[in-house]
Amino acid sequence: MIRIIVLALGVSLAAPTLSLAQTQPPAPPRPDFSKVEVKTVDLGHRTYMLEGAGGNVTVAVGDDGIIMVDGQFAPMHDKLKAAIAAVSNQPIKFLVNTHHHGDHTGGNAGFAREGTILVAHINVRNFLASGTTSNTTGIKVPPVSGAALPTKTYNSDTGPVLEVKGRKAILTHPAHAHTGGDTYVYFPDANVLSTGDTFTNGRYPNIDWVNGGNISGMIAATDAYLALSNDETKIVPGHGPLADKAQLTTFNAMLKAARDRMAKMIADGKSEDEIYASKPFADFDARMKASAQQSKNFMKVVYRSLKQ
C-alpha cells in the first residue's frame, strides 16, 4: 500500500484589482514534492481516494478504463500514476477538473499527453486559457495552453455522464459556488460523491469571489449534496479527510451561520475593519483550529462575496 503525508495547502485562485495584491498575505510555500507520499483510501466498489499534495483525487476503476477526478500539482503526476497502478492496470480514460485552481489542475498536461481526456465546465477552460489572479495573494497565475486545457467541456447545470465499462460518473455544475466553474461528481454504484473545493473537511473553504465564487452558491451546492447523499455516502472533499453526511451537515450549517452573521453586520453599517476586529466567527475558528491569518481570510471571502 502506498502511504502519504497529507499537507494542508493554500489554493491558487484567480483575477482582482491592482490594490488587492497590495493588501493580501504572501503566497504559502509549496511543499518539497520529492518528500510527499501518497495515501490510498479504499472506498469500496473499485473506487479510491488519493491524498497527496494539493486537492484530493478520486479514482473509479472500470473494466476497460479509469475515471479520475482532479490531478493535484504537476510534480505529483508520477506519484499519482504509481498509486493508481497499484490498484489497477487500466488506462486513465477521463480526468475531471472540479475547478481551475492549480492544486487540482496542475497534472492536466501530464495525463493528457498519455491519452487521458480532460473534462471540465467551460469556465475552467476559459480561466486556464486566459490566466487569473489569486484572490488570496493577488499573485498573477499565468495562462496555460495546449495539452493542459480541457478538451471535453460543458456549459450547463447538468454535465455529461462519463462511462467506462462497468462504471459511470454523473457530473453537475453548481453555479457560483467555490468558483464560477465548479463540477461535482457522483459515482452512483459506489455511493461516492467528489465535491472539489465546494466542501472542505475540517478547514475553512476559500470562496473565490474574484472568479465567480459566492457563499450563497457554496450553501446551495452543499444543500444539493445533502439531498443527494445518505448515511452511507462516502464524500471526498476538496481538502481534508474522507467525510460522511454528518460532517457535511456541520459544514453546511457553518456556512449558513457565517453568511447570516456577516450579512447582519453589513446591514448594520459595520466597516470591513470593524467586522474583522469583532471576530464574528471565533467559535468556528476554534473548531477549525484556524490561525489568525486563516480566520481573517475566511472573514474576508465571506465579506467580499456578500458585498459583490
CSV table of C-alpha atoms in Angstrom, one decimal:
chain,number,residue,atom,x,y,z
A,1,MET,CA,0.0,0.0,0.0
A,2,ILE,CA,1.3,3.4,-0.9
A,3,ARG,CA,1.4,5.7,2.1
A,4,ILE,CA,1.1,9.5,2.5
A,5,ILE,CA,1.9,12.7,4.1
A,6,VAL,CA,-1.2,14.9,3.9
A,7,LEU,CA,-0.4,18.6,3.5
A,8,ALA,CA,-2.7,21.5,4.1
A,9,LEU,CA,-2.1,23.8,1.2
A,10,GLY,CA,-3.5,27.1,0.1
A,11,VAL,CA,-5.2,27.0,-3.3
A,12,SER,CA,-4.2,29.2,-6.2
A,13,LEU,CA,-7.1,31.1,-7.5
A,14,ALA,CA,-8.0,34.0,-9.9
A,15,ALA,CA,-8.3,37.9,-11.0
A,16,PRO,CA,-8.9,41.1,-8.8
A,17,THR,CA,-8.0,44.7,-8.8
A,18,LEU,CA,-4.4,46.1,-8.5
A,19,SER,CA,-5.0,47.1,-4.9
A,20,LEU,CA,-5.8,43.5,-3.9
A,21,ALA,CA,-2.2,42.4,-4.5
A,22,GLN,CA,-1.1,45.1,-2.1
A,23,THR,CA,-3.4,44.0,0.8
A,24,GLN,CA,-3.0,40.2,0.7
A,25,PRO,CA,-0.5,38.0,2.5
A,26,PRO,CA,2.4,36.4,0.6
A,27,ALA,CA,1.8,33.1,-1.1
A,28,PRO,CA,2.3,30.0,1.1
A,29,PRO,CA,5.4,28.0,0.3
A,30,ARG,CA,4.9,24.9,-1.9
A,31,PRO,CA,6.0,21.6,-0.4
A,32,ASP,CA,9.1,19.7,-1.3
A,33,PHE,CA,7.3,17.3,-3.7
A,34,SER,CA,10.2,14.8,-3.6
A,35,LYS,CA,9.2,14.1,0.1
A,36,VAL,CA,5.4,13.9,-0.4
A,37,GLU,CA,4.0,10.4,-0.3
A,38,VAL,CA,0.5,9.4,-1.5
A,39,LYS,CA,-2.0,7.6,0.7
A,40,THR,CA,-4.7,5.4,-1.0
A,41,VAL,CA,-8.0,5.1,0.8
A,42,ASP,CA,-10.2,2.2,-0.5
A,43,LEU,CA,-13.8,3.5,-0.7
A,44,GLY,CA,-15.2,0.1,-2.0
A,45,HIS,CA,-16.6,-0.9,-5.3
A,46,ARG,CA,-13.2,-0.3,-7.0
A,47,THR,CA,-13.2,3.4,-6.0
A,48,TYR,CA,-10.4,5.1,-4.2
A,49,MET,CA,-9.4,8.5,-2.7
A,50,LEU,CA,-5.8,9.6,-3.1
A,51,GLU,CA,-4.3,12.1,-0.7
A,52,GLY,CA,-1.0,13.9,-1.5
A,53,ALA,CA,0.0,17.5,-2.3
A,54,GLY,CA,-3.0,19.5,-3.4
A,55,GLY,CA,-6.6,18.6,-3.7
A,56,ASN,CA,-7.9,15.1,-3.0
A,57,VAL,CA,-8.1,12.8,-6.0
A,58,THR,CA,-10.9,10.3,-6.7
A,59,VAL,CA,-10.3,7.2,-8.9
A,60,ALA,CA,-13.1,4.9,-10.2
A,61,VAL,CA,-11.8,1.7,-11.9
A,62,GLY,CA,-13.8,0.1,-14.7
A,63,ASP,CA,-13.3,-3.0,-16.8
A,64,ASP,CA,-11.6,-1.1,-19.6
A,65,GLY,CA,-10.6,2.3,-18.1
A,66,ILE,CA,-10.5,4.6,-15.2
A,67,ILE,CA,-12.3,7.8,-14.4
A,68,MET,CA,-10.2,10.2,-12.3
A,69,VAL,CA,-11.3,13.4,-10.5
A,70,ASP,CA,-8.6,16.1,-10.1
A,71,GLY,CA,-4.9,15.8,-10.7
A,72,GLN,CA,-3.1,17.8,-8.0
A,73,PHE,CA,0.1,19.8,-8.8
A,74,ALA,CA,2.1,18.9,-11.9
A,75,PRO,CA,5.1,17.4,-9.9
A,76,MET,CA,2.7,14.8,-8.3
A,77,HIS,CA,2.0,13.2,-11.7
A,78,ASP,CA,4.4,10.2,-11.4
A,79,LYS,CA,3.4,9.5,-7.8
A,80,LEU,CA,-0.3,9.6,-8.6
A,81,LYS,CA,0.3,7.3,-11.5
A,82,ALA,CA,2.2,4.8,-9.3
A,83,ALA,CA,-0.7,4.9,-6.7
A,84,ILE,CA,-3.2,4.2,-9.4
A,85,ALA,CA,-1.1,1.4,-10.9
A,86,ALA,CA,-1.1,-0.2,-7.5
A,87,VAL,CA,-4.8,-0.7,-7.7
A,88,SER,CA,-5.4,-1.2,-11.5
A,89,ASN,CA,-3.5,-1.6,-14.7
A,90,GLN,CA,-6.4,0.0,-16.7
A,91,PRO,CA,-5.7,3.3,-18.6
A,92,ILE,CA,-7.0,6.6,-17.3
A,93,LYS,CA,-9.7,7.5,-19.8
A,94,PHE,CA,-11.1,10.6,-18.2
A,95,LEU,CA,-9.7,13.3,-15.8
A,96,VAL,CA,-12.3,15.6,-14.5
A,97,ASN,CA,-11.3,19.1,-13.2
A,98,THR,CA,-13.6,20.2,-10.4
A,99,HIS,CA,-12.4,23.8,-10.9
A,100,HIS,CA,-9.4,25.7,-12.3
A,101,HIS,CA,-7.1,26.1,-9.3
A,102,GLY,CA,-3.6,24.8,-9.9
A,103,ASP,CA,-3.5,22.4,-6.9
A,104,HIS,CA,-6.3,20.5,-8.8
A,105,THR,CA,-5.4,21.1,-12.5
A,106,GLY,CA,-1.6,21.1,-12.4
A,107,GLY,CA,-1.5,17.5,-13.5
A,108,ASN,CA,-3.6,18.1,-16.6
A,109,ALA,CA,-0.8,18.2,-19.2
A,110,GLY,CA,1.0,15.1,-18.0
A,111,PHE,CA,-2.1,13.0,-18.0
A,112,ALA,CA,-3.4,14.4,-21.3
A,113,ARG,CA,-0.1,13.6,-23.1
A,114,GLU,CA,-0.7,10.0,-22.1
A,115,GLY,CA,-4.1,9.9,-23.8
A,116,THR,CA,-6.4,10.9,-21.0
A,117,ILE,CA,-9.4,13.1,-21.9
A,118,LEU,CA,-9.7,16.3,-19.8
A,119,VAL,CA,-13.2,17.1,-18.8
A,120,ALA,CA,-14.5,20.3,-17.2
A,121,HIS,CA,-17.1,23.1,-17.2
A,122,ILE,CA,-16.3,25.5,-20.0
A,123,ASN,CA,-15.4,28.2,-17.4
A,124,VAL,CA,-12.5,26.1,-16.3
A,125,ARG,CA,-11.0,26.1,-19.7
A,126,ASN,CA,-11.6,29.8,-20.0
A,127,PHE,CA,-9.9,30.6,-16.7
A,128,LEU,CA,-7.0,28.4,-17.5
A,129,ALA,CA,-6.6,29.8,-21.0
A,130,SER,CA,-6.8,33.4,-20.0
A,131,GLY,CA,-4.8,33.3,-16.8
A,132,THR,CA,-6.1,34.5,-13.5
A,133,THR,CA,-5.1,36.3,-10.3
A,134,SER,CA,-5.1,34.7,-6.8
A,135,ASN,CA,-7.9,36.1,-4.6
A,136,THR,CA,-5.9,35.3,-1.5
A,137,THR,CA,-2.4,36.6,-2.5
A,138,GLY,CA,-3.0,38.9,-5.5
A,139,ILE,CA,-0.3,36.9,-7.4
A,140,LYS,CA,-0.9,36.6,-11.2
A,141,VAL,CA,-1.4,33.0,-12.3
A,142,PRO,CA,-0.2,32.8,-16.0
A,143,PRO,CA,-2.4,31.2,-18.7
A,144,VAL,CA,-1.8,27.6,-19.8
A,145,SER,CA,-2.3,26.2,-23.2
A,146,GLY,CA,-2.1,23.1,-25.3
A,147,ALA,CA,-2.4,19.7,-23.5
A,148,ALA,CA,-3.2,21.4,-20.2
A,149,LEU,CA,-6.6,22.7,-21.4
A,150,PRO,CA,-9.7,20.5,-21.1
A,151,THR,CA,-11.0,19.2,-24.4
A,152,LYS,CA,-14.4,17.9,-23.3
A,153,THR,CA,-16.3,20.8,-21.8
A,154,TYR,CA,-20.0,21.5,-21.0
A,155,ASN,CA,-21.9,24.8,-20.4
A,156,SER,CA,-25.0,23.9,-18.4
A,157,ASP,CA,-26.0,23.0,-14.9
A,158,THR,CA,-26.2,19.3,-15.9
A,159,GLY,CA,-22.9,17.9,-17.1
A,160,PRO,CA,-22.1,14.8,-19.1
A,161,VAL,CA,-22.3,11.3,-17.8
A,162,LEU,CA,-18.9,9.7,-18.2
A,163,GLU,CA,-18.7,6.0,-18.8
A,164,VAL,CA,-16.1,3.3,-18.8
A,165,LYS,CA,-17.1,-0.4,-19.0
A,166,GLY,CA,-19.0,-1.2,-15.8
A,167,ARG,CA,-18.7,2.4,-14.3
A,168,LYS,CA,-20.3,5.8,-14.7
A,169,ALA,CA,-19.8,9.2,-13.3
A,170,ILE,CA,-22.5,11.9,-13.2
A,171,LEU,CA,-21.2,15.5,-13.5
A,172,THR,CA,-23.1,18.5,-12.3
A,173,HIS,CA,-22.2,22.2,-12.2
A,174,PRO,CA,-23.1,24.2,-9.0
A,175,ALA,CA,-23.4,27.8,-10.1
A,176,HIS,CA,-21.3,30.5,-8.4
A,177,ALA,CA,-20.0,28.3,-5.5
A,178,HIS,CA,-16.3,27.9,-4.8
A,179,THR,CA,-15.6,29.4,-8.3
A,180,GLY,CA,-17.6,30.1,-11.4
A,181,GLY,CA,-16.7,26.8,-13.0
A,182,ASP,CA,-17.2,24.1,-10.4
A,183,THR,CA,-18.1,20.5,-11.1
A,184,TYR,CA,-19.1,17.8,-8.6
A,185,VAL,CA,-19.0,14.1,-9.5
A,186,TYR,CA,-21.2,11.3,-8.2
A,187,PHE,CA,-20.5,7.7,-8.7
A,188,PRO,CA,-23.9,6.0,-8.0
A,189,ASP,CA,-22.7,2.4,-8.0
A,190,ALA,CA,-20.2,3.2,-5.2
A,191,ASN,CA,-22.3,5.9,-3.5
A,192,VAL,CA,-19.2,8.2,-3.6
A,193,LEU,CA,-19.5,12.0,-4.0
A,194,SER,CA,-16.5,14.0,-5.1
A,195,THR,CA,-17.1,17.7,-4.3
A,196,GLY,CA,-13.9,19.6,-5.2
A,197,ASP,CA,-13.4,22.7,-3.0
A,198,THR,CA,-17.1,23.4,-2.6
A,199,PHE,CA,-16.7,21.3,0.6
A,200,THR,CA,-13.5,21.1,2.7
A,201,ASN,CA,-13.5,18.9,5.7
A,202,GLY,CA,-12.0,20.3,8.9
A,203,ARG,CA,-10.8,23.5,7.5
A,204,TYR,CA,-12.2,26.8,6.2
A,205,PRO,CA,-13.1,26.9,2.5
A,206,ASN,CA,-11.8,29.5,0.2
A,207,ILE,CA,-14.5,31.3,-1.7
A,208,ASP,CA,-13.0,32.7,-4.9
A,209,TRP,CA,-15.2,35.7,-5.2
A,210,VAL,CA,-12.9,37.2,-7.8
A,211,ASN,CA,-13.7,34.4,-10.3
A,212,GLY,CA,-17.4,33.8,-9.7
A,213,GLY,CA,-17.5,32.2,-6.3
A,214,ASN,CA,-20.0,33.2,-3.6
A,215,ILE,CA,-21.0,31.9,-0.2
A,216,SER,CA,-24.7,31.7,-1.3
A,217,GLY,CA,-23.6,29.3,-4.1
A,218,MET,CA,-21.5,27.3,-1.7
A,219,ILE,CA,-24.6,26.9,0.5
A,220,ALA,CA,-26.7,25.9,-2.5
A,221,ALA,CA,-24.1,23.3,-3.5
A,222,THR,CA,-23.9,21.7,-0.1
A,223,ASP,CA,-27.7,21.7,0.2
A,224,ALA,CA,-27.7,19.7,-3.1
A,225,TYR,CA,-25.1,17.3,-1.6
A,226,LEU,CA,-27.2,16.7,1.5
A,227,ALA,CA,-30.2,16.0,-0.7
A,228,LEU,CA,-28.1,13.6,-2.8
A,229,SER,CA,-26.4,11.7,0.0
A,230,ASN,CA,-27.4,9.3,2.7
A,231,ASP,CA,-25.7,8.0,5.8
A,232,GLU,CA,-23.7,5.5,3.7
A,233,THR,CA,-22.3,8.0,1.2
A,234,LYS,CA,-18.6,8.5,1.2
A,235,ILE,CA,-17.8,12.1,0.5
A,236,VAL,CA,-14.4,13.1,-1.0
A,237,PRO,CA,-13.8,16.7,-0.1
A,238,GLY,CA,-11.5,19.0,-1.9
A,239,HIS,CA,-9.2,19.1,1.1
A,240,GLY,CA,-9.2,17.2,4.4
A,241,PRO,CA,-10.0,13.6,5.3
A,242,LEU,CA,-12.8,11.4,3.8
A,243,ALA,CA,-16.1,12.7,5.1
A,244,ASP,CA,-19.7,11.5,5.7
A,245,LYS,CA,-23.1,13.2,5.7
A,246,ALA,CA,-22.8,14.2,9.3
A,247,GLN,CA,-19.6,16.2,8.7
A,248,LEU,CA,-21.1,17.7,5.6
A,249,THR,CA,-24.2,18.8,7.6
A,250,THR,CA,-21.9,20.5,10.1
A,251,PHE,CA,-20.1,22.3,7.3
A,252,ASN,CA,-23.3,23.4,5.7
A,253,ALA,CA,-24.6,24.8,9.0
A,254,MET,CA,-21.4,26.7,9.5
A,255,LEU,CA,-21.7,28.3,6.1
A,256,LYS,CA,-25.2,29.4,6.7
A,257,ALA,CA,-24.4,30.9,10.1
A,258,ALA,CA,-21.4,32.7,8.7
A,259,ARG,CA,-23.5,34.2,5.9
A,260,ASP,CA,-26.2,35.3,8.3
A,261,ARG,CA,-23.8,36.9,10.8
A,262,MET,CA,-21.8,38.7,8.1
A,263,ALA,CA,-25.0,39.9,6.4
A,264,LYS,CA,-26.3,41.4,9.6
A,265,MET,CA,-23.1,43.2,10.3
A,266,ILE,CA,-23.0,44.7,6.8
A,267,ALA,CA,-26.7,45.7,7.2
A,268,ASP,CA,-25.8,47.4,10.5
A,269,GLY,CA,-23.3,49.5,8.7
A,270,LYS,CA,-20.1,48.0,10.1
A,271,SER,CA,-17.0,48.6,8.1
A,272,GLU,CA,-14.8,45.8,6.9
A,273,ASP,CA,-12.1,46.5,9.6
A,274,GLU,CA,-14.7,46.7,12.3
A,275,ILE,CA,-16.1,43.4,11.3
A,276,TYR,CA,-12.7,41.8,11.3
A,277,ALA,CA,-11.9,43.3,14.7
A,278,SER,CA,-15.1,41.8,16.2
A,279,LYS,CA,-14.1,38.3,15.2
A,280,PRO,CA,-17.7,37.1,14.4
A,281,PHE,CA,-16.5,33.6,13.6
A,282,ALA,CA,-14.5,33.0,16.8
A,283,ASP,CA,-16.4,29.8,17.6
A,284,PHE,CA,-15.7,28.4,14.1
A,285,ASP,CA,-12.1,29.4,14.4
A,286,ALA,CA,-11.7,27.2,17.5
A,287,ARG,CA,-13.5,24.3,15.8
A,288,MET,CA,-11.3,24.6,12.6
A,289,LYS,CA,-8.1,25.2,14.7
A,290,ALA,CA,-7.7,28.2,12.4
A,291,SER,CA,-4.7,30.5,12.6
A,292,ALA,CA,-5.2,34.3,12.8
A,293,GLN,CA,-4.5,34.5,9.0
A,294,GLN,CA,-6.8,31.7,8.2
A,295,SER,CA,-9.5,33.3,10.3
A,296,LYS,CA,-9.1,36.6,8.6
A,297,ASN,CA,-9.0,35.0,5.1
A,298,PHE,CA,-12.4,33.4,5.7
A,299,MET,CA,-14.0,36.6,7.1
A,300,LYS,CA,-12.7,38.4,4.0
A,301,VAL,CA,-14.0,35.9,1.4
A,302,VAL,CA,-17.4,35.9,3.1
A,303,TYR,CA,-17.5,39.7,3.3
A,304,ARG,CA,-16.3,40.2,-0.3
A,305,SER,CA,-18.8,37.6,-1.7
A,306,LEU,CA,-21.7,39.2,0.1
A,307,LYS,CA,-20.6,42.7,-1.0
A,308,GLN,CA,-20.5,41.8,-4.7
